[in-house]
PDB file of C-alpha atoms in Angstrom:
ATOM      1  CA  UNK A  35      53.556  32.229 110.733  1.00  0.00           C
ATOM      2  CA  UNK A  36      56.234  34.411 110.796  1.00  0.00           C
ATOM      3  CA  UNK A  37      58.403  33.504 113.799  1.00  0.00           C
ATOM      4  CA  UNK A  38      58.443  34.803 117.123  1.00  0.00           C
ATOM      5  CA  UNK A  39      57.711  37.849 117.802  1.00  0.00           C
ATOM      6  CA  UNK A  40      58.557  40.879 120.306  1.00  0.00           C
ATOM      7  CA  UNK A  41      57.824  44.380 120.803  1.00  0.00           C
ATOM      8  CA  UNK A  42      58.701  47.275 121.479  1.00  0.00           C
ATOM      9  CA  UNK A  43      61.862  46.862 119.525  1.00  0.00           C
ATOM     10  CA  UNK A  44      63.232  49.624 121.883  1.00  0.00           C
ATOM     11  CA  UNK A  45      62.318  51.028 125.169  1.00  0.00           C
ATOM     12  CA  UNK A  46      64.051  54.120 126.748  1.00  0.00           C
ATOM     13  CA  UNK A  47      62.815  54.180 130.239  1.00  0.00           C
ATOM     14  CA  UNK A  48      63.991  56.358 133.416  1.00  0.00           C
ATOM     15  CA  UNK A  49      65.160  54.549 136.466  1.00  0.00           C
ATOM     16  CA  UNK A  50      62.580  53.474 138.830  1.00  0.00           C
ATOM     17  CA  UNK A  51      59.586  53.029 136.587  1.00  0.00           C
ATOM     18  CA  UNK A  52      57.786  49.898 135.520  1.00  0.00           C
ATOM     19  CA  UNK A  53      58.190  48.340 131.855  1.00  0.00           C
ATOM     20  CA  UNK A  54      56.454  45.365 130.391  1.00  0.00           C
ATOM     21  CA  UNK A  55      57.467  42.943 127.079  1.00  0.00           C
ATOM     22  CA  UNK A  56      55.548  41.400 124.929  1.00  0.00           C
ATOM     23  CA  UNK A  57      56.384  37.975 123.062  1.00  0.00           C
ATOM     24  CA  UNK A  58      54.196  36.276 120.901  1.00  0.00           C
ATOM     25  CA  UNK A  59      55.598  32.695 119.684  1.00  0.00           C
ATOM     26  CA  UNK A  60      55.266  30.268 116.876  1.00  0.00           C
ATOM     27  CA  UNK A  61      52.380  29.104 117.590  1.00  0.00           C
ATOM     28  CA  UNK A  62      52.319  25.693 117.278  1.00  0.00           C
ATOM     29  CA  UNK A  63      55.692  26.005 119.768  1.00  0.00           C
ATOM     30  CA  UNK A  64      54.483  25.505 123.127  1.00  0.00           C
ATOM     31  CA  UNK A  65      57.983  25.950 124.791  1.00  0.00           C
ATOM     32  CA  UNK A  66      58.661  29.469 125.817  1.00  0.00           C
ATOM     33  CA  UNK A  67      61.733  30.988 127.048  1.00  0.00           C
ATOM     34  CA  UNK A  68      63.066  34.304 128.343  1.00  0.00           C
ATOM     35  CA  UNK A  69      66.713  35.375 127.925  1.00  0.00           C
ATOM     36  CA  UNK A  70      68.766  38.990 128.610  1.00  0.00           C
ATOM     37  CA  UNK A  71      71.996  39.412 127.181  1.00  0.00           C
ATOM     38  CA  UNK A  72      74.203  42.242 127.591  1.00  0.00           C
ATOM     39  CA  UNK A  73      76.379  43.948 124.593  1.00  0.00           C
ATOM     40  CA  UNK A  74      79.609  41.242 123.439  1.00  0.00           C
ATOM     41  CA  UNK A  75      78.341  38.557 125.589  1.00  0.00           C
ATOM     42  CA  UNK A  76      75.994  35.555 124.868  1.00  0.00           C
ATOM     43  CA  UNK A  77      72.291  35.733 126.120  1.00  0.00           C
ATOM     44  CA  UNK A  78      71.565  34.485 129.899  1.00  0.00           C
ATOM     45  CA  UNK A  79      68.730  32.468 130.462  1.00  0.00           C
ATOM     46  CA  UNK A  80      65.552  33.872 132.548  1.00  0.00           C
ATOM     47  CA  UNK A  81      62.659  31.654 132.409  1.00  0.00           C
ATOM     48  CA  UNK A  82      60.806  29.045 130.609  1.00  0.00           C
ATOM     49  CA  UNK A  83      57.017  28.449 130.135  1.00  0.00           C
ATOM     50  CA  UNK A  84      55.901  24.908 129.356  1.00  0.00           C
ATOM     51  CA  UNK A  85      52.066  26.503 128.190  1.00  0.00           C
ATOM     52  CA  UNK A  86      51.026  28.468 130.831  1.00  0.00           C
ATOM     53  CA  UNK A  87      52.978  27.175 133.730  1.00  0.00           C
ATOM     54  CA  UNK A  88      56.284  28.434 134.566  1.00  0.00           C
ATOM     55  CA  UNK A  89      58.649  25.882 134.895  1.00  0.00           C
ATOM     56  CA  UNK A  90      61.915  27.173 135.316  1.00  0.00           C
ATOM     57  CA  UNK A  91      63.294  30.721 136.657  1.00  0.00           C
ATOM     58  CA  UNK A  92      66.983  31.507 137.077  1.00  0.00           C
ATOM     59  CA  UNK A  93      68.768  33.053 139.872  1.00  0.00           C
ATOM     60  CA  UNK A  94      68.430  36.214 137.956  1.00  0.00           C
ATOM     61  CA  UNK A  95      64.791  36.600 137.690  1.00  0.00           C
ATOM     62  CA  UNK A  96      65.282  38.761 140.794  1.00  0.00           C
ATOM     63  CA  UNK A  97      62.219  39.714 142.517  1.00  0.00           C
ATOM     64  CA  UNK A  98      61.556  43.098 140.334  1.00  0.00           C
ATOM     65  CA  UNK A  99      61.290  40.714 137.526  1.00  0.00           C
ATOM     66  CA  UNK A 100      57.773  38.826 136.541  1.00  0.00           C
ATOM     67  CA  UNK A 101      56.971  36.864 133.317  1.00  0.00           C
ATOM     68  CA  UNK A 102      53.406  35.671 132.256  1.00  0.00           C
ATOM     69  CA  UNK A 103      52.023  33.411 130.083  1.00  0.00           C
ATOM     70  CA  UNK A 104      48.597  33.629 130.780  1.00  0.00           C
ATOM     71  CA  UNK A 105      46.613  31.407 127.978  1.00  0.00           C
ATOM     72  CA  UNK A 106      49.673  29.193 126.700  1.00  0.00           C
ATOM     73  CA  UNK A 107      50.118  31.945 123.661  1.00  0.00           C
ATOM     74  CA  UNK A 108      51.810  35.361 124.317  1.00  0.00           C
ATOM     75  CA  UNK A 109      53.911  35.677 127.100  1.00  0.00           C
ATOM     76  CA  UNK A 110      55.027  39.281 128.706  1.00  0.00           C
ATOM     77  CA  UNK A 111      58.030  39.813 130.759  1.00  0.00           C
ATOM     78  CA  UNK A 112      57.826  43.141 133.669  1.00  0.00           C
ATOM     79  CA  UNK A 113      60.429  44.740 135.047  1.00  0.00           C
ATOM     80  CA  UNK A 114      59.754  46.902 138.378  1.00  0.00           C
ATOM     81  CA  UNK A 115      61.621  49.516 139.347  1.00  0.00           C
ATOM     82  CA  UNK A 116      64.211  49.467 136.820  1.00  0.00           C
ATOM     83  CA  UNK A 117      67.774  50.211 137.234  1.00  0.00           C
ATOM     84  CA  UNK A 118      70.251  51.311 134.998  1.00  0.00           C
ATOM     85  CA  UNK A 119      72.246  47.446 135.294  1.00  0.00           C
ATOM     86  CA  UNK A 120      68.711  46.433 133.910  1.00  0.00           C
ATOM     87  CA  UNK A 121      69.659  47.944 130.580  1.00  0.00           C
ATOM     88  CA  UNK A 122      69.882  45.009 127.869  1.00  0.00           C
ATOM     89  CA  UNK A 123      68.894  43.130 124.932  1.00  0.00           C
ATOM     90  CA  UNK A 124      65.830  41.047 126.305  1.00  0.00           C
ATOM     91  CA  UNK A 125      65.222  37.855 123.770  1.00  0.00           C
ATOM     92  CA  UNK A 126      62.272  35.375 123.809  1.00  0.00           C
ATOM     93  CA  UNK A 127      62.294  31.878 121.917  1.00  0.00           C
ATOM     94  CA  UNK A 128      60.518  29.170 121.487  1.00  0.00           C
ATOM     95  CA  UNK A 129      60.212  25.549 120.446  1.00  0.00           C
ATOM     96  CA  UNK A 130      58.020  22.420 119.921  1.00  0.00           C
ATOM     97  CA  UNK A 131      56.695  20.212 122.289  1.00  0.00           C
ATOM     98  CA  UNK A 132      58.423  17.301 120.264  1.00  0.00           C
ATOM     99  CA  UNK A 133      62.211  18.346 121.671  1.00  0.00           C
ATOM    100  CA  UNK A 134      64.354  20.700 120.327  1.00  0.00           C
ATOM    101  CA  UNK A 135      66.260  21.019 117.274  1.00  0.00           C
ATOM    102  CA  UNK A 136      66.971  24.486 118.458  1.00  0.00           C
ATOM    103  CA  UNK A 137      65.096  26.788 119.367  1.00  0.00           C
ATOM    104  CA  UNK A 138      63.682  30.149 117.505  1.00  0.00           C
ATOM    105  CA  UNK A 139      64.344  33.277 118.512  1.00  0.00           C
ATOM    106  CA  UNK A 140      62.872  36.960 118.480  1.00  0.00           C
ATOM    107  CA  UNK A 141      64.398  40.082 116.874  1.00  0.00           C
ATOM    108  CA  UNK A 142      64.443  41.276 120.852  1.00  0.00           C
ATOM    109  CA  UNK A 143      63.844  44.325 122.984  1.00  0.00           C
ATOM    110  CA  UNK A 144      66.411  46.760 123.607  1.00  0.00           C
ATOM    111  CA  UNK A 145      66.204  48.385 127.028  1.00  0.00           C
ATOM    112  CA  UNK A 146      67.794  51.505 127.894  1.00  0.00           C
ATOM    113  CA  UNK A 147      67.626  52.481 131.474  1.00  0.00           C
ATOM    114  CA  UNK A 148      68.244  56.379 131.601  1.00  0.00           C
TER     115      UNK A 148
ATOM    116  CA  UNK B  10      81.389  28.936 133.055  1.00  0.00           C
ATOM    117  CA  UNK B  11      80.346  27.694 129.347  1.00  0.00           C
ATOM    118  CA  UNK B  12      80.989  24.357 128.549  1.00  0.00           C
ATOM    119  CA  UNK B  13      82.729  24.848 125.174  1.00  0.00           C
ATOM    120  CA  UNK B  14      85.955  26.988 124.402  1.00  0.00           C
ATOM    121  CA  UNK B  15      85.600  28.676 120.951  1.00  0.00           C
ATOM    122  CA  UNK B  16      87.971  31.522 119.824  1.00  0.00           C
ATOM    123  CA  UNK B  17      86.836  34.732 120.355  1.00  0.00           C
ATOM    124  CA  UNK B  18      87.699  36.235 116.577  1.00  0.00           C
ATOM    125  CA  UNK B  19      88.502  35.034 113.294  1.00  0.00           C
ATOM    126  CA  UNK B  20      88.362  36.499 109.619  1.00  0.00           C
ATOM    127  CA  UNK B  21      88.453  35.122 106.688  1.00  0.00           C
ATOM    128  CA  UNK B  22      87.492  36.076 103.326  1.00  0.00           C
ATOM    129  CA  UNK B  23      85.114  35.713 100.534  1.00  0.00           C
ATOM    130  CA  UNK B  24      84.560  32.195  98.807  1.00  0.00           C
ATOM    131  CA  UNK B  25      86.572  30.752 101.488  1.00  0.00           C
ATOM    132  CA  UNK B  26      85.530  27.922 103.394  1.00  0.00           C
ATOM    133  CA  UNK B  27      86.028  28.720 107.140  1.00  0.00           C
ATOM    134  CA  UNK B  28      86.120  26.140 110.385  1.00  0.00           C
ATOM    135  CA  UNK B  29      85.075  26.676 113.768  1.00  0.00           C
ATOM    136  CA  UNK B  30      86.188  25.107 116.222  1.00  0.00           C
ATOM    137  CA  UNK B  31      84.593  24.613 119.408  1.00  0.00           C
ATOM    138  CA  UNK B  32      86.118  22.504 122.418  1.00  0.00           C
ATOM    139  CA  UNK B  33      83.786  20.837 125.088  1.00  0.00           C
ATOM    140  CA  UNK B  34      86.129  18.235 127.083  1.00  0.00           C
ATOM    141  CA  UNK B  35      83.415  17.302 129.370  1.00  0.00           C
ATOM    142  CA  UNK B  36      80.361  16.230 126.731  1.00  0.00           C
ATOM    143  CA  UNK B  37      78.546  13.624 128.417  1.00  0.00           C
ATOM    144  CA  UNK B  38      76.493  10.574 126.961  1.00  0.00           C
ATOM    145  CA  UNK B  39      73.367  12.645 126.376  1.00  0.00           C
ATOM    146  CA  UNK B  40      74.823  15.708 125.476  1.00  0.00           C
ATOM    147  CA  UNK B  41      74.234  17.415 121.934  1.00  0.00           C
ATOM    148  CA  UNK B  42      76.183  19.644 120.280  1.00  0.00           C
ATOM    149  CA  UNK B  43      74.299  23.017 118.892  1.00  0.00           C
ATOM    150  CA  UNK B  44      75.666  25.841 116.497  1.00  0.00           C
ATOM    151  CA  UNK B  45      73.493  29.755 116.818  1.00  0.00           C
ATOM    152  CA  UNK B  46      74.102  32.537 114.171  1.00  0.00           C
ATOM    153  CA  UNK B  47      73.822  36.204 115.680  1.00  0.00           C
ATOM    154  CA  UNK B  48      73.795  39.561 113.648  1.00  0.00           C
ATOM    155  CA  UNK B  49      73.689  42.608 115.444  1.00  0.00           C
ATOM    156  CA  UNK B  50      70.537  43.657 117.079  1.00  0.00           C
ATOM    157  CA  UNK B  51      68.859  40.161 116.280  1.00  0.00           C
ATOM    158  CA  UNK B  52      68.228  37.491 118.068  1.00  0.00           C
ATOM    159  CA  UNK B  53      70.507  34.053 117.465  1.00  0.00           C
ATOM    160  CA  UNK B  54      69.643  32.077 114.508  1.00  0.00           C
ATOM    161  CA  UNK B  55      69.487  28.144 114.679  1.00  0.00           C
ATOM    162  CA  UNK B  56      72.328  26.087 112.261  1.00  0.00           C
ATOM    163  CA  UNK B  57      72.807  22.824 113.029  1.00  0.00           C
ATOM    164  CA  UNK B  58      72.688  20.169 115.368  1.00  0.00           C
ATOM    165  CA  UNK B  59      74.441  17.174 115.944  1.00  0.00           C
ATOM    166  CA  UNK B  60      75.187  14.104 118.266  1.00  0.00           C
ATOM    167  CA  UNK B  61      78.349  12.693 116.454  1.00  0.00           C
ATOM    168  CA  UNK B  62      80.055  12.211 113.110  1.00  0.00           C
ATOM    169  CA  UNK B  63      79.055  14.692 110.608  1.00  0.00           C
ATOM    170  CA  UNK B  64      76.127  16.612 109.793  1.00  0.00           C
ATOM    171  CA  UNK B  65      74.842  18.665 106.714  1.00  0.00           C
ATOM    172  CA  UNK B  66      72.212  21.056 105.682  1.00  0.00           C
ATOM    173  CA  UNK B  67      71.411  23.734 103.156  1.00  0.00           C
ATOM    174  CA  UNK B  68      73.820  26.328 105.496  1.00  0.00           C
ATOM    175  CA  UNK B  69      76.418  24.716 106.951  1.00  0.00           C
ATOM    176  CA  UNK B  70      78.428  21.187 108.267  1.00  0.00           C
ATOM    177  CA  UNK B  71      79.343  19.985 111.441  1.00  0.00           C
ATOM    178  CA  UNK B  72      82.314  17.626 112.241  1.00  0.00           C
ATOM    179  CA  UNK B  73      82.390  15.669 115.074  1.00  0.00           C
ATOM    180  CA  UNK B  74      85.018  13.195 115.906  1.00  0.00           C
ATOM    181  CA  UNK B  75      84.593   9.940 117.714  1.00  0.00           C
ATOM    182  CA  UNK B  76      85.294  11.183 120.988  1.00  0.00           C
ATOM    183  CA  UNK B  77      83.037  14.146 120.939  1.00  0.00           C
ATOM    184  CA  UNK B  78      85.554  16.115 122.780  1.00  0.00           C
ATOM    185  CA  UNK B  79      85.188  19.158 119.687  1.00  0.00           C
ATOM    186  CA  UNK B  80      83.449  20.004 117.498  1.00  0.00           C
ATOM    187  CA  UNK B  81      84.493  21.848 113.976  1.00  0.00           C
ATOM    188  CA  UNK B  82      81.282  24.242 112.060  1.00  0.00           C
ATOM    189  CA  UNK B  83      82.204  24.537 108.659  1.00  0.00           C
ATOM    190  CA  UNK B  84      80.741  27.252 106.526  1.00  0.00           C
ATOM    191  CA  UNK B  85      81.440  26.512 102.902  1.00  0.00           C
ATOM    192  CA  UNK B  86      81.914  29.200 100.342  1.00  0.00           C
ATOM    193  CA  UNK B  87      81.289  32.411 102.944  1.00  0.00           C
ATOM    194  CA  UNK B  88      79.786  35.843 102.450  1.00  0.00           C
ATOM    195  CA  UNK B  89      80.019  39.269 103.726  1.00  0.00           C
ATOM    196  CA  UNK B  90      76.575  38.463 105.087  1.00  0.00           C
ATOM    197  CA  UNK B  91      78.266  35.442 106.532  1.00  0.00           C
ATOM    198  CA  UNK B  92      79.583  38.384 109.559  1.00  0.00           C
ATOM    199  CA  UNK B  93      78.577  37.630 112.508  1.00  0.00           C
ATOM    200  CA  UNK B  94      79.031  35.864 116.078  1.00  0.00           C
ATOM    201  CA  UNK B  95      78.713  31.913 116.241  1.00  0.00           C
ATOM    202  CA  UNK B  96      78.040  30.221 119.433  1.00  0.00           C
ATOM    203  CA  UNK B  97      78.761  26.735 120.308  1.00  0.00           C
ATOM    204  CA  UNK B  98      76.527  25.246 122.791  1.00  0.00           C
ATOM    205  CA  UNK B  99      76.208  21.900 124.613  1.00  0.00           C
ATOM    206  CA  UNK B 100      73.845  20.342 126.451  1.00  0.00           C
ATOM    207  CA  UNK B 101      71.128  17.912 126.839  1.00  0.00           C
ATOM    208  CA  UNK B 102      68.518  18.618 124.463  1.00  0.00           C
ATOM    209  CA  UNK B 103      65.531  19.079 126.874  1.00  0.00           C
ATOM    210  CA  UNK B 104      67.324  20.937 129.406  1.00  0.00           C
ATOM    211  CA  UNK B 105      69.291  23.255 126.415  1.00  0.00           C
ATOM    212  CA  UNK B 106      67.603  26.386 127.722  1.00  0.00           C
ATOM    213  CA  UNK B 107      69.501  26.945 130.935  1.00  0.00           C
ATOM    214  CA  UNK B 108      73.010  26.402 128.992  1.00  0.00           C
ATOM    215  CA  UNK B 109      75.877  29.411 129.577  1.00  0.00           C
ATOM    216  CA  UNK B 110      76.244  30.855 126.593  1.00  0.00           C
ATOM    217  CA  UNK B 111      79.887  31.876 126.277  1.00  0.00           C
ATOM    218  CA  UNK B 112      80.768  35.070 124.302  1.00  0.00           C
ATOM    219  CA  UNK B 113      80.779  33.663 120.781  1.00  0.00           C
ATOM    220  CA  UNK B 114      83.420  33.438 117.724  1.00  0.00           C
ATOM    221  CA  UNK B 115      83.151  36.839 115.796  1.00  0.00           C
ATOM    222  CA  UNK B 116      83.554  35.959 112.506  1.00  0.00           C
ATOM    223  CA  UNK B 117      84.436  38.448 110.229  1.00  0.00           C
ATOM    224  CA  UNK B 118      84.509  38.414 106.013  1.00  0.00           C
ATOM    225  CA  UNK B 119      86.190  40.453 104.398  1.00  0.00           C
ATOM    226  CA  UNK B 120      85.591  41.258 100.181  1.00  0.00           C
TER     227      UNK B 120
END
């Protein structure tokens, strides 16, 4: 296993369309979590998965924002209708069900809202 | 607002051993005190975790005194490759995933 990972790596995207994240875990973590974090500050939480059930969603999952975990694996994260305050870093983690020493990160996707 | 105060920059240089200190006044009983790595363009790194006194591992140390009220990350012997922003987090350890992150200590090495 070779840690969490995410892709695209990048996404340039106009204003107004639809964009969708991919993040595939460790996979014997079966914590999942969703962060954004914007250039010289520290990353914001979004969401967490507990398998396939969403547990936990922050204020700023506004409505334009879904996340999915379908089978307890992969999770994706879709933005609607972007906007250019949308542009970010957009990190996934993970950890194991036995509590958290910490939890493992993704290389992240850059989104650029144009 | 973050729990923990860290300062925003330091440098230091190579082969010296440099501190962090992070200040969290209002730690409760349950509370654990965490220490991420970030590079540019990656994602934080896990480096330690501790409840109180001192800590070790293959990268780094943490200090913790007996009130808990800061915390000091040691980094022994530093790199260039040691560059990077540290964050300081605390929190209960089930519940460390809706922590504010504050903006980090910038670390920077020079040769």
């Amino acid at each position: 296993d070779t840690g969490v990972s995410q892709d695209p790596r990048h996404k340039i995207t106009k204003r107004g369309q639809n964009v969708t994240f991919r993040c595939d875990p460790i996979s014997e973590h079966n914590r999942l979590y969703w962060y954004r974090q914007t250039l010289g500050q520290g990353p914001e939480f979004l969401t967490y998965f507990q398998n396939e059930a969403q547990l936990e969603k922050s204020r700023l999952l506004s409505d334009r924002f879904s996340a999915e975990r379908p089978k307890g694996s992969f999770s994706t994260l879709e933005i609607q209708r972007t906007e250019q305050g949308d542009s970010a870093m957009y990190l996934c983690a993970s950890s194991p069900p036995w509590g958290s020493y910490g939890y493992t990160f993704g290389s992240g996707t850059r989104l650029t809202v144009v | 607002l973050a729990k923990t105060t860290q300062p925003i920059s330091m440098d230091s240089y190579e082969g010296q051993e440099v501190n962090i200190t992070c200040s969290h006044n209002n730690i409760a009983t349950n509370d654990y005190i965490t220490w991420y790595q970030q590079f540019p363009s990656q994602g934080p790194r896990f480096i330690i975790q501790g409840y109180k006194t001192k800590v070790t591992n293959e990268v780094a140390s943490l200090f913790i005194p007996a009130d808990r009220k800061s915390s000091t990350l040691s980094l022994p012997r530093v790199s260039l490759s040691d560059t990077a922003v540290y964050y300081c987090l605390v929190g209960d350890v089930d519940s460390n995933y809706q922590l504010i992150w504050g903006a980090g200590t910038k670390l920077i090495i020079k040769p």
